[in-house]
mmCIF file of C-alpha atoms in Angstrom:
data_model
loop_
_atom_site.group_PDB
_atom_site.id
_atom_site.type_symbol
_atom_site.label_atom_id
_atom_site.label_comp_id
_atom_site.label_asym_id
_atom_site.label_seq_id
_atom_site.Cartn_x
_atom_site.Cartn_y
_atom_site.Cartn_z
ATOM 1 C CA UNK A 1 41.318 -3.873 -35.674
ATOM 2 C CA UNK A 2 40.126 -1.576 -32.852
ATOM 3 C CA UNK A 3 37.030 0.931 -33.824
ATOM 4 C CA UNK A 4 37.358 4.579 -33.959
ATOM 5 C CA UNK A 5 34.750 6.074 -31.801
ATOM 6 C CA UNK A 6 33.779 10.170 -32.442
ATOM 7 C CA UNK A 7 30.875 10.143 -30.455
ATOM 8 C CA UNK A 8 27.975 12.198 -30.902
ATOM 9 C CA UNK A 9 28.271 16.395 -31.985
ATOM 10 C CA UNK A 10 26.626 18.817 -29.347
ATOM 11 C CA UNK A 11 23.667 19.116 -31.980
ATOM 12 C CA UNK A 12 22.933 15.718 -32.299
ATOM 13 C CA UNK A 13 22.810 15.129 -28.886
ATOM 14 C CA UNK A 14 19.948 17.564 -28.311
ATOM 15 C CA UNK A 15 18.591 16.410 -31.490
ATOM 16 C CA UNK A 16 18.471 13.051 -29.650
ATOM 17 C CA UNK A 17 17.362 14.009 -26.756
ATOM 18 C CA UNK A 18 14.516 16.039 -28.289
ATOM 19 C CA UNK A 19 13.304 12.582 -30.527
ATOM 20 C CA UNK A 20 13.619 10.002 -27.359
ATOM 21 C CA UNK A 21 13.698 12.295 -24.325
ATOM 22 C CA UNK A 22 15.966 11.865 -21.433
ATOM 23 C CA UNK A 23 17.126 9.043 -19.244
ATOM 24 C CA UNK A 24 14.933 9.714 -16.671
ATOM 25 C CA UNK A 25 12.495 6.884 -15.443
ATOM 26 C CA UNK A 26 9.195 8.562 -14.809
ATOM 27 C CA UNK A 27 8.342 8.129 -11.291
ATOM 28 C CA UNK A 28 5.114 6.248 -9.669
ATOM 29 C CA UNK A 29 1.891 8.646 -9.195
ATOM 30 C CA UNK A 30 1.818 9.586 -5.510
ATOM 31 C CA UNK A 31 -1.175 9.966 -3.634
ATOM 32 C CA UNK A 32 -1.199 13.591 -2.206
ATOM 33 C CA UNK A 33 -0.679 13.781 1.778
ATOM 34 C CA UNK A 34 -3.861 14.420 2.503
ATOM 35 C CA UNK A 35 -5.528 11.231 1.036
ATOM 36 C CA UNK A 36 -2.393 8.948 2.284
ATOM 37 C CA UNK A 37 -3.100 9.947 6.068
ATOM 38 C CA UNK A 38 -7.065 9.669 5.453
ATOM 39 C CA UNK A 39 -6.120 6.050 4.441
ATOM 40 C CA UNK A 40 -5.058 4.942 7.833
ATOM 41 C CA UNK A 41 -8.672 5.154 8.692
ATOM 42 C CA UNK A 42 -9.581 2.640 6.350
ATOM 43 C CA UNK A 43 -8.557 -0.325 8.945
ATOM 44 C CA UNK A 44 -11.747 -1.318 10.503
ATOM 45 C CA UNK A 45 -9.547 -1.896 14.088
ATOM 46 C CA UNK A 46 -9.682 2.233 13.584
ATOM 47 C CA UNK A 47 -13.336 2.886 12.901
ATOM 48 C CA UNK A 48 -13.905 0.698 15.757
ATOM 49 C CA UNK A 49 -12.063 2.736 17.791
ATOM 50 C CA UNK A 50 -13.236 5.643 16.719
ATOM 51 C CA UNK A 51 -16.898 4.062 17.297
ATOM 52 C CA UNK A 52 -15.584 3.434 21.175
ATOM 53 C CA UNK A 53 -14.416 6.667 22.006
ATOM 54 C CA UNK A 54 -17.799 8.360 20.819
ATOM 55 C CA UNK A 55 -19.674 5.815 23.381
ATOM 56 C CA UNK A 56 -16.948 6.436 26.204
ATOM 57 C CA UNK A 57 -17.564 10.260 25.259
ATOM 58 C CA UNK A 58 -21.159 9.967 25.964
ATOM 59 C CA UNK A 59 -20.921 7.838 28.663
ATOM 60 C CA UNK A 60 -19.228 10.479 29.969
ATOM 61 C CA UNK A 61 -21.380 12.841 29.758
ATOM 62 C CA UNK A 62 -23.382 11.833 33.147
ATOM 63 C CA UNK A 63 -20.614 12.341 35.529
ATOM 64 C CA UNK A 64 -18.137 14.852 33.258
ATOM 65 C CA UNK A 65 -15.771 12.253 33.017
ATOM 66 C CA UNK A 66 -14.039 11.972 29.762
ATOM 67 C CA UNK A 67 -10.675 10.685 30.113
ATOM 68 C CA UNK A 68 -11.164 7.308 28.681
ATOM 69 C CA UNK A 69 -12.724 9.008 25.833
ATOM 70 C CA UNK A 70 -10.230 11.058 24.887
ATOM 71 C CA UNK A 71 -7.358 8.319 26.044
ATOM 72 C CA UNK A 72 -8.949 6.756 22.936
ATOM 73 C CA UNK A 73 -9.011 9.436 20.635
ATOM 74 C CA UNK A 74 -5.381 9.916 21.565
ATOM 75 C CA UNK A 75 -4.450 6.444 20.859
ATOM 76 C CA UNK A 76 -5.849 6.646 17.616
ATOM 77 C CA UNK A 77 -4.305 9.989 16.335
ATOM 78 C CA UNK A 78 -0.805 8.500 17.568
ATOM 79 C CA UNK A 79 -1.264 5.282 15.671
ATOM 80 C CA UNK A 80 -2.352 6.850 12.109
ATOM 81 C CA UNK A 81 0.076 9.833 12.464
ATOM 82 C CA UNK A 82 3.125 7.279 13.096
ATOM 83 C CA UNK A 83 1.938 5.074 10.321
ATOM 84 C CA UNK A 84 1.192 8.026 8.006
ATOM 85 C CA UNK A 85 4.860 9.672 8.794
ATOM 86 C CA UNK A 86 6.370 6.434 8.538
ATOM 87 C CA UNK A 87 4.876 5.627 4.767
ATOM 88 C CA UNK A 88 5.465 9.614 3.845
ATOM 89 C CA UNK A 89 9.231 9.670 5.250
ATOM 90 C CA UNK A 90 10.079 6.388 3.099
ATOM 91 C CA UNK A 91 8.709 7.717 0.001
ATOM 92 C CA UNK A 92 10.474 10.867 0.141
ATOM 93 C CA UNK A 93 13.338 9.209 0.664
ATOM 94 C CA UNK A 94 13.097 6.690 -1.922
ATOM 95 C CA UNK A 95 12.727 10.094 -4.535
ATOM 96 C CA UNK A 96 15.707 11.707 -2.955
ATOM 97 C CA UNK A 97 17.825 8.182 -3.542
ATOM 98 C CA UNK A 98 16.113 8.098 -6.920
ATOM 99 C CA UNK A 99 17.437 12.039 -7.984
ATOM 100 C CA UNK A 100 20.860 10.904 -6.496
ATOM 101 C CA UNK A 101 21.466 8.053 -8.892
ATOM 102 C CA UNK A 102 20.389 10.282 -11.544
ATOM 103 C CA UNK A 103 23.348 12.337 -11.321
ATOM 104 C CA UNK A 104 25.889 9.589 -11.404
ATOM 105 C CA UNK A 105 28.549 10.477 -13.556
ATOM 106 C CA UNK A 106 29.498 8.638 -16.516
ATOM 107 C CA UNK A 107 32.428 7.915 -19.567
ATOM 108 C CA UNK A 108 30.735 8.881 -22.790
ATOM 109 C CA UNK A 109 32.709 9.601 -26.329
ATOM 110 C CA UNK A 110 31.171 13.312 -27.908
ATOM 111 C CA UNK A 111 33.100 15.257 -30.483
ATOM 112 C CA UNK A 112 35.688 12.968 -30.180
ATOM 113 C CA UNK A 113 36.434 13.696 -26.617
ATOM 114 C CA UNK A 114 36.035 11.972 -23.768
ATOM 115 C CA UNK A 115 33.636 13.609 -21.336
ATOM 116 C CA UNK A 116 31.751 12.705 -18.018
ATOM 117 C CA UNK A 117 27.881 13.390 -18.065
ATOM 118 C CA UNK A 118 25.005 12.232 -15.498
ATOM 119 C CA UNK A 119 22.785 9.552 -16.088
ATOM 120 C CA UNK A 120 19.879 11.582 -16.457
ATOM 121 C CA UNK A 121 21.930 13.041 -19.507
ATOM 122 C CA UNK A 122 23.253 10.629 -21.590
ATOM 123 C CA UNK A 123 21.024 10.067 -24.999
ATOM 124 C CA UNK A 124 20.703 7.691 -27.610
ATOM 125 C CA UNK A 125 23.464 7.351 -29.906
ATOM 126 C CA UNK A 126 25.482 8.407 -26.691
ATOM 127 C CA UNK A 127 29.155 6.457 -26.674
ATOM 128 C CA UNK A 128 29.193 5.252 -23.869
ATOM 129 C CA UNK A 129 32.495 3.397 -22.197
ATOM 130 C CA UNK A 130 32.069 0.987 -18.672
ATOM 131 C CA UNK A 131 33.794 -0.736 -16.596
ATOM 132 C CA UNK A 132 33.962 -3.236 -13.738
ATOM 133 C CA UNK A 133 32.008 -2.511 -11.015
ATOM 134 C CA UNK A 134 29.816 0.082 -12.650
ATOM 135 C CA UNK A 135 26.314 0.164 -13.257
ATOM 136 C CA UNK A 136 24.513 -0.240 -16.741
ATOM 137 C CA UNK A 137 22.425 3.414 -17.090
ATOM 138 C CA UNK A 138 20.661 2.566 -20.950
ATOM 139 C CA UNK A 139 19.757 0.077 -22.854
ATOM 140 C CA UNK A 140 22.798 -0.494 -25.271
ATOM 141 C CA UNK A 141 24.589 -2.477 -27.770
ATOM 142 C CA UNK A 142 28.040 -3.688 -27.044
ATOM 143 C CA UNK A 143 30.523 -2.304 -29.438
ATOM 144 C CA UNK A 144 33.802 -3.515 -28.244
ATOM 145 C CA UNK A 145 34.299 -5.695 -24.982
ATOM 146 C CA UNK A 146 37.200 -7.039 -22.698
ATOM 147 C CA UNK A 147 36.372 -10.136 -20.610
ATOM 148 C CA UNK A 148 33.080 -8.614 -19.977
ATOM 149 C CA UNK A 149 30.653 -9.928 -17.729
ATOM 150 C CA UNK A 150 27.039 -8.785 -16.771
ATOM 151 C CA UNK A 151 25.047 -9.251 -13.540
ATOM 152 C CA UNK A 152 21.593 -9.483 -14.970
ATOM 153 C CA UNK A 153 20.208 -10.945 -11.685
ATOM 154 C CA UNK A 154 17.698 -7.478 -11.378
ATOM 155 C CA UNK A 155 16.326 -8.402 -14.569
ATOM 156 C CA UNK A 156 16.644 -12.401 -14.381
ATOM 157 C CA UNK A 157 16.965 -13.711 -10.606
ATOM 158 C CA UNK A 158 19.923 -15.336 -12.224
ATOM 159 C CA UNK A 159 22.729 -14.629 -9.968
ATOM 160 C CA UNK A 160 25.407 -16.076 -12.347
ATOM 161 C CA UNK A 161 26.902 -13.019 -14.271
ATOM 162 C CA UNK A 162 26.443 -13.514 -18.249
ATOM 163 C CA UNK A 163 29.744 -12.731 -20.918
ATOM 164 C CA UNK A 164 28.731 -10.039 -23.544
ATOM 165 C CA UNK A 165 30.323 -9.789 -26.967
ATOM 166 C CA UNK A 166 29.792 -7.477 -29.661
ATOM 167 C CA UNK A 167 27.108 -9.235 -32.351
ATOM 168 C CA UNK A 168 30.057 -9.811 -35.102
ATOM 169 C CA UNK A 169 31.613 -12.183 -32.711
ATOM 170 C CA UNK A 170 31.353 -15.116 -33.253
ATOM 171 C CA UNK A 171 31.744 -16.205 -30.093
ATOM 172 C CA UNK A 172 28.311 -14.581 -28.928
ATOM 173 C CA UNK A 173 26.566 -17.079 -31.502
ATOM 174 C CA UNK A 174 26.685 -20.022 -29.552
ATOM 175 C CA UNK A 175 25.195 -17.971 -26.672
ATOM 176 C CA UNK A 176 22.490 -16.395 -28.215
ATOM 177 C CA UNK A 177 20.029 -18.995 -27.625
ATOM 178 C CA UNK A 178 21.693 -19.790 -24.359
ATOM 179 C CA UNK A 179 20.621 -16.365 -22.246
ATOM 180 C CA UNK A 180 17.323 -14.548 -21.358
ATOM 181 C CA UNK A 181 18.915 -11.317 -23.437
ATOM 182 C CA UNK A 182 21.307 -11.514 -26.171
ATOM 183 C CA UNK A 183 24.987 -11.616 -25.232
ATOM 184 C CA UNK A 184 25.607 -8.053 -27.911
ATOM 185 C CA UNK A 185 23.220 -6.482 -25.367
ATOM 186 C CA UNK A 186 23.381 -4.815 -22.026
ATOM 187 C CA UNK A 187 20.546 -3.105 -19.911
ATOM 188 C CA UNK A 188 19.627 -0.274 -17.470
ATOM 189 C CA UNK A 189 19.895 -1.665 -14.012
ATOM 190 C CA UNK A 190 22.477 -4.387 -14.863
ATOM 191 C CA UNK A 191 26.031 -4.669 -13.105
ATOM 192 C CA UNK A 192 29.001 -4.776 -14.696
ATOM 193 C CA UNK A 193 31.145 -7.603 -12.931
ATOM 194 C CA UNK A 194 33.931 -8.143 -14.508
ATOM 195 C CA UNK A 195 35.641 -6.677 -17.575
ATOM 196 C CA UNK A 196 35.129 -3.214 -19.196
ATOM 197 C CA UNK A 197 33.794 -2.745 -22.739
ATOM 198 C CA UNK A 198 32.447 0.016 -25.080
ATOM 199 C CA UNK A 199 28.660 0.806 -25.861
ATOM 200 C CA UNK A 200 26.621 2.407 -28.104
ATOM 201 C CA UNK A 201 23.058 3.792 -25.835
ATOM 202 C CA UNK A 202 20.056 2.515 -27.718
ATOM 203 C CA UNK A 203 17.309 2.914 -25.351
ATOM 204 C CA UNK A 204 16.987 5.843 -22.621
ATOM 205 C CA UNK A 205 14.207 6.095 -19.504
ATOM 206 C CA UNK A 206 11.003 4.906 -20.244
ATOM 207 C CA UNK A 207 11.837 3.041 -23.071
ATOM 208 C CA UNK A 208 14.470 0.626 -21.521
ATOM 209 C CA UNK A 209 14.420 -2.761 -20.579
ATOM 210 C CA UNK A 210 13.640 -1.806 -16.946
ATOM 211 C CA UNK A 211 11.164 0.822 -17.612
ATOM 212 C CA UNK A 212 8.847 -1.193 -19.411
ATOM 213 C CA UNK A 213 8.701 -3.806 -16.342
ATOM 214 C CA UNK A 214 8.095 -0.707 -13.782
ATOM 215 C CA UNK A 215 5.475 0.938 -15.970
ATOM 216 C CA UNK A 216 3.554 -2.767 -16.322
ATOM 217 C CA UNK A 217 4.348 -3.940 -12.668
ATOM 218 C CA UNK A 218 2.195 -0.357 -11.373
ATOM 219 C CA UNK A 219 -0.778 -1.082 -13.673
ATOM 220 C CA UNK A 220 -3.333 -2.423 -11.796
ATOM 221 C CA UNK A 221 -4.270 -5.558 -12.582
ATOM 222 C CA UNK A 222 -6.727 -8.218 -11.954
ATOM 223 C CA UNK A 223 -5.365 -11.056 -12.333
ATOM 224 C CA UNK A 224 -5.065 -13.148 -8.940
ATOM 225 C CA UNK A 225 -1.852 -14.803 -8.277
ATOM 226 C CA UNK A 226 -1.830 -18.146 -6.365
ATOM 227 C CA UNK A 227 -0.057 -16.436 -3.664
ATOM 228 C CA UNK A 228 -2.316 -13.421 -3.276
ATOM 229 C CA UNK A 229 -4.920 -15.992 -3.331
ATOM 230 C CA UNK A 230 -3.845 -18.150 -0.347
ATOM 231 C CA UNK A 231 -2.633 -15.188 1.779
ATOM 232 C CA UNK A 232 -6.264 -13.865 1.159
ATOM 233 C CA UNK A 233 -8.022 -16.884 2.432
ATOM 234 C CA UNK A 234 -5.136 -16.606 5.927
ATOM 235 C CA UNK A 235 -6.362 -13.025 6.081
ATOM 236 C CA UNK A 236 -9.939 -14.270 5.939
ATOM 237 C CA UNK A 237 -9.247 -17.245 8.473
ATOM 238 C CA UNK A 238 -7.751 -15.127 11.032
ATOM 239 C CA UNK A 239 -10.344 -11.744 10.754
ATOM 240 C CA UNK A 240 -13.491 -14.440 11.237
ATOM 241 C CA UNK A 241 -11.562 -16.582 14.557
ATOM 242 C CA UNK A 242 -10.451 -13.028 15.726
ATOM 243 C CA UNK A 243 -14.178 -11.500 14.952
ATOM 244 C CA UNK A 244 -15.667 -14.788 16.478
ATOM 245 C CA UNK A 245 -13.707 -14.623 19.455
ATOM 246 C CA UNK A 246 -14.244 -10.683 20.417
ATOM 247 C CA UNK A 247 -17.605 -11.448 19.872
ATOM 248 C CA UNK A 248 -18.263 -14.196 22.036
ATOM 249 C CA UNK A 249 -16.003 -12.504 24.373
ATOM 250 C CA UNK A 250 -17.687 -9.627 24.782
ATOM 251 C CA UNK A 251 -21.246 -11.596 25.087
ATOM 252 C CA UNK A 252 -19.212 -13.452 27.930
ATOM 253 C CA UNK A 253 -18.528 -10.698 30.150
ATOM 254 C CA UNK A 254 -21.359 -8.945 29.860
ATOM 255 C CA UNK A 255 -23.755 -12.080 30.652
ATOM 256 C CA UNK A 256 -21.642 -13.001 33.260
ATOM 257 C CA UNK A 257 -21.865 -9.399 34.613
ATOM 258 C CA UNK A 258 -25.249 -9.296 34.937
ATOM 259 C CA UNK A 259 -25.110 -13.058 36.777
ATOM 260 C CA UNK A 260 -22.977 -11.889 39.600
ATOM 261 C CA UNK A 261 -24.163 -8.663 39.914
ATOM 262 C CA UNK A 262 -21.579 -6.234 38.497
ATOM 263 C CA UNK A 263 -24.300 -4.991 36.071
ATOM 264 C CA UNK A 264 -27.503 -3.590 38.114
ATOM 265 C CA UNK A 265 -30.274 -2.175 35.832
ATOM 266 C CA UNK A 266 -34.131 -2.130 35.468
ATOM 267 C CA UNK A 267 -36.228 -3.930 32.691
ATOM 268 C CA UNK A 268 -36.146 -0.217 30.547
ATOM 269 C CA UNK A 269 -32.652 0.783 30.638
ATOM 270 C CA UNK A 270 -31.835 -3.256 29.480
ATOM 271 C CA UNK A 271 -34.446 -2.245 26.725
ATOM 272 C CA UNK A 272 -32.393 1.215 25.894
ATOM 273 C CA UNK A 273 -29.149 -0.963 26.082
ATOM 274 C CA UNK A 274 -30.308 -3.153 23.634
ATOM 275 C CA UNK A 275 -31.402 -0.273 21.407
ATOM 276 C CA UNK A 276 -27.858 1.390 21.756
ATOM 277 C CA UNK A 277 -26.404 -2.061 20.684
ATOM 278 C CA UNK A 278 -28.356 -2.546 17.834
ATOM 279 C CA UNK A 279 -27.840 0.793 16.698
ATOM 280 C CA UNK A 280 -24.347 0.328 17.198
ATOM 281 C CA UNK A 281 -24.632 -2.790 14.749
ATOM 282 C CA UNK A 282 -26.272 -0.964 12.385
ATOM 283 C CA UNK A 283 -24.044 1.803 12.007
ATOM 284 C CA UNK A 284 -20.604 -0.618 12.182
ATOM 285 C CA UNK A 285 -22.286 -3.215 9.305
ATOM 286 C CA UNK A 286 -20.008 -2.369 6.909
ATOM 287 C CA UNK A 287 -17.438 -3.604 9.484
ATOM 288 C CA UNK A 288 -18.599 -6.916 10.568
ATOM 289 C CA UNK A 289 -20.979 -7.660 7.874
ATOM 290 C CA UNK A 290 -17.962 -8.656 5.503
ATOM 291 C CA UNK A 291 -16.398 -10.939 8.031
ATOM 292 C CA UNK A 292 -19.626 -12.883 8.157
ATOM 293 C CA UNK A 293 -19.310 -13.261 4.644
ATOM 294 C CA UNK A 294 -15.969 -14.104 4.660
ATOM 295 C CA UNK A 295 -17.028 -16.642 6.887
ATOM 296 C CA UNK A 296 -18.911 -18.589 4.382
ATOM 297 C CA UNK A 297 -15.928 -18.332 2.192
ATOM 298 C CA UNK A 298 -13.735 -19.968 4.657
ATOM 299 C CA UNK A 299 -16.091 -22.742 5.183
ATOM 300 C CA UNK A 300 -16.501 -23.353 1.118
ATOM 301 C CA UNK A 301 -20.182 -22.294 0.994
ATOM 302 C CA UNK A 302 -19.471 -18.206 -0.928
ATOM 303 C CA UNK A 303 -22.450 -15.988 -0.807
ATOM 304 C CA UNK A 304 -22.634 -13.200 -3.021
ATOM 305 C CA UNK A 305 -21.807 -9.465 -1.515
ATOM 306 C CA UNK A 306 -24.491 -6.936 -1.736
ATOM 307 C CA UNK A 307 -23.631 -4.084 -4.391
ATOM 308 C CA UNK A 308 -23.694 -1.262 -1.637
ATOM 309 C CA UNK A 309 -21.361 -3.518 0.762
ATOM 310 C CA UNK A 310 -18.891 -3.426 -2.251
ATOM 311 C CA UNK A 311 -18.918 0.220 -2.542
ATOM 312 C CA UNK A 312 -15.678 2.625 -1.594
ATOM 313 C CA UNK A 313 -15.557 6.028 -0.564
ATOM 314 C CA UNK A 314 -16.400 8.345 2.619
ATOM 315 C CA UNK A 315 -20.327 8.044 1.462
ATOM 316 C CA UNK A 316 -20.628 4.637 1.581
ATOM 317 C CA UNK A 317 -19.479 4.856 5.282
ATOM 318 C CA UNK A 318 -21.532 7.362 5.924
ATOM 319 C CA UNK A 319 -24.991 5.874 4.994
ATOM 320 C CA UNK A 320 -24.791 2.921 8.283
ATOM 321 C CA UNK A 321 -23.620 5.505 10.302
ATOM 322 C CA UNK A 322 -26.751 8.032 9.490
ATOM 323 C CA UNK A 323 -29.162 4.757 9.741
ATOM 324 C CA UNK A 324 -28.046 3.543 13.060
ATOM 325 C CA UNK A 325 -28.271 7.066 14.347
ATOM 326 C CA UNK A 326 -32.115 7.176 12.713
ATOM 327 C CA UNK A 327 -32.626 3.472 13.984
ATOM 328 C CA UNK A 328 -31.960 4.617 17.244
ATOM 329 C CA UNK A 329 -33.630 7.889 17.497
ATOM 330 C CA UNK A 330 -37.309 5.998 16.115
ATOM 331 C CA UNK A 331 -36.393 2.936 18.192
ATOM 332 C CA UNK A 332 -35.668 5.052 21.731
ATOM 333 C CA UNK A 333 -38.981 7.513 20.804
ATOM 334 C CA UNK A 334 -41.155 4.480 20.232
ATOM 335 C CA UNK A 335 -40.130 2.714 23.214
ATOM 336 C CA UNK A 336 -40.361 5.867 25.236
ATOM 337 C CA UNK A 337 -43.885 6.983 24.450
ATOM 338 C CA UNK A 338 -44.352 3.354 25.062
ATOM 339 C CA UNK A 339 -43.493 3.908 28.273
ATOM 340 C CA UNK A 340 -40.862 1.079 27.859
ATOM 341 C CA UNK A 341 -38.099 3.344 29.529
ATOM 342 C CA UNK A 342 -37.381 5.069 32.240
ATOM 343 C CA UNK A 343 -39.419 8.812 32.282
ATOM 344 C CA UNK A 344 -36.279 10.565 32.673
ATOM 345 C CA UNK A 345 -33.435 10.478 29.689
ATOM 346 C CA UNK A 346 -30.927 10.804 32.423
ATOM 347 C CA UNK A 347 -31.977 7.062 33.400
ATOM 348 C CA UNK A 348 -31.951 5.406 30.390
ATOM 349 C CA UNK A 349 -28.779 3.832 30.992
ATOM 350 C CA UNK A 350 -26.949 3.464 34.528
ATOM 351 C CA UNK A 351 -23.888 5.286 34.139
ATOM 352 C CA UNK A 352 -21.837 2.257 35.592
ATOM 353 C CA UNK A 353 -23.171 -0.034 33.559
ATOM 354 C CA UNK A 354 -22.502 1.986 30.449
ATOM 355 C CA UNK A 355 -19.242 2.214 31.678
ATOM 356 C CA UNK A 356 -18.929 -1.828 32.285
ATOM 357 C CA UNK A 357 -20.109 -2.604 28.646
ATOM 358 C CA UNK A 358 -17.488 0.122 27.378
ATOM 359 C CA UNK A 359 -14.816 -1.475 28.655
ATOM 360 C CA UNK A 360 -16.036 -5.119 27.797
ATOM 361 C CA UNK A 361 -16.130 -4.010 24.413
ATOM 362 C CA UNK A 362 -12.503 -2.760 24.490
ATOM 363 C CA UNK A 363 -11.115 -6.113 26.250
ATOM 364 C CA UNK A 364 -12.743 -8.010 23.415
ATOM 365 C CA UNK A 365 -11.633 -5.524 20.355
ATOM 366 C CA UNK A 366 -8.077 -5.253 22.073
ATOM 367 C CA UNK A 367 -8.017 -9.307 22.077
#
């Protein structure tokens, strides 16, 4: 005998939607604009960058020549702004798609009537009638049902569609232990494939099936999958061959420079140019300090990180930079009233050379 379905009154609908709230899943905290474009600078390839154009910039400054400089600088903003308009375009979008399926129209049973409401509307207690080819908008239980068949493959991976049967049938019984859900159940998300069947909403936004999995998949969490684990260690591997490399690459060309005579300077400006290097190291150890540590990873032999190595934030970047500048302010006024370098400032580095070791460096970073 077929049920007779009323549906909810106008009062108990807002009654209902006042006790569970509306079918609405809440959407993912998004960084502001701001702090998702200042995030392209966290790739140390960047820094690095920006590290080189400040040298080209003030290599520059002995013949007013700053077109590599700002060649860099260019580079740079192009690469973060496409990135950052890229990420920002795809989220909005993904919103937009979101608000569109949330005003989907759907069969629902109030004051005896049938009616079509949104999916962002419906409540629980809503009666709610679907059929083949539509998609599941709340948790529900299935109250009558015609041949119907459920794609639970967003919920399961199973890509064979499940029956559903009201839970008085008894031929849902045998299949209750069979299926990941019950078969007098459908879910938010799920397709109807075949069939058509009536339902009675249970569980709306938030509170589905669905929701739950979205609100635990974005809490952070630190448990390490095996995957994460071995993609970690191929990051690792390839930043300490590709460090190694520019490294020994740059040493390369700038020893074999100075061999053949491309590189022409006197015993203090090769004393300021090794100040300027390791002032350079100093202020980019927050770069390539990790990579040596990730070496010892990769080769089974894990040291521990230094607490201030660990650290986040625009301070923690700021401290190497402020003691390589310090480093090499003491280390070039020390040499200098050591008379280690040359008596005029304009001569503590050749121009040319300066230029030379600039554009080793950028071979080796680019490679």
């Amino acid at each position: 005998m077929q049920k007779q379905f009323k549906g909810l009154t106008s009062q108990e609908v807002l009654e209902s939607r006042r006790t569970h709230g509306e079918n609405v899943l809440t959407p993912p905290v998004r960084e502001s604009w701001w702090k998702l474009y200042l995030e392209k600078y966290d790739d140390p390839v960047i820094r690095i960058l920006l590290i080189a154009a400040c040298i080209a910039f003030l290599v520059g400054l002995a013949h007013n020549e700053y077109v590599e400089a700002v060649g860099i600088v260019v580079a740079v903003f192009l690469a973060t702004t496409m990135a950052f308009v890229n990420e920002y375009k795809a989220g909005r979008e993904f919103d937009i798609l979101n608000q569109v399926n949330d005003d989907v129209e759907f069969k629902v049973i109030r004051d005896g009537e049938y009616r079509s409401v949104s999916k962002k509307e419906l409540v629980v207690g809503d009666i709610l009638l679907l059929e083949t080819g539509e998609e599941v908008p709340a948790d529900a239980v299935v109250e009558e049902a015609v041949a119907l068949q459920v794609d639970e493959s967003t919920l399961t991976g199973e890509s064979k569609a499940v029956s559903k049967f009201p839970e008085d049938d008894p031929r849902g019984a045998e299949k209750r232990e069979a299926g990941a859900y019950p078969p007098h159940r459908v879910y938010r998300g799920t397709m109807v494939q075949d069939g058509h069947g009536v339902f009675c909403i249970e569980s709306v936004g938030d509170a589905t099936e669905i929701g739950k999995t979205a609100r635990e998949a974005s809490a952070v969490s630190e448990e390490r999958t095996p995957l994460s684990r071995q993609l970690d260690g191929l990051s690792k591997v390839i930043g300490v061959v590709g460090f190694g490399i520019a490294a020994v690459l740059f040493a390369v060309l700038s020893v074999h420079a100075a061999l053949v005579g491309e590189i022409v300077m006197e015993r203090g400006q090769w004393i300021f140019a090794l100040i300027l290097i390791v002032s350079v190291l100093v202020a980019l150890v927050r770069v390539w300090l990790p990579i040596v540590y990730d070496f010892f990873d990769v080769i089974r032999r894990p040291k521990t990180r230094p607490g201030w190595l660990q650290q986040e934030g625009i301070t923690a970047w700021l401290k190497p930079l402020l003691y390589g500048a310090v480093f090499f302010a003491l280390a070039s006024g020390a040499a200098w009233t050591l008379s280690a370098l040359p008596s005029s400032p304009s001569n503590f580095l050749d121009a040319d050379a300066g230029r030379r070791f600039l554009q080793f460096f950028m071979i080796a970073i680019t490679l």
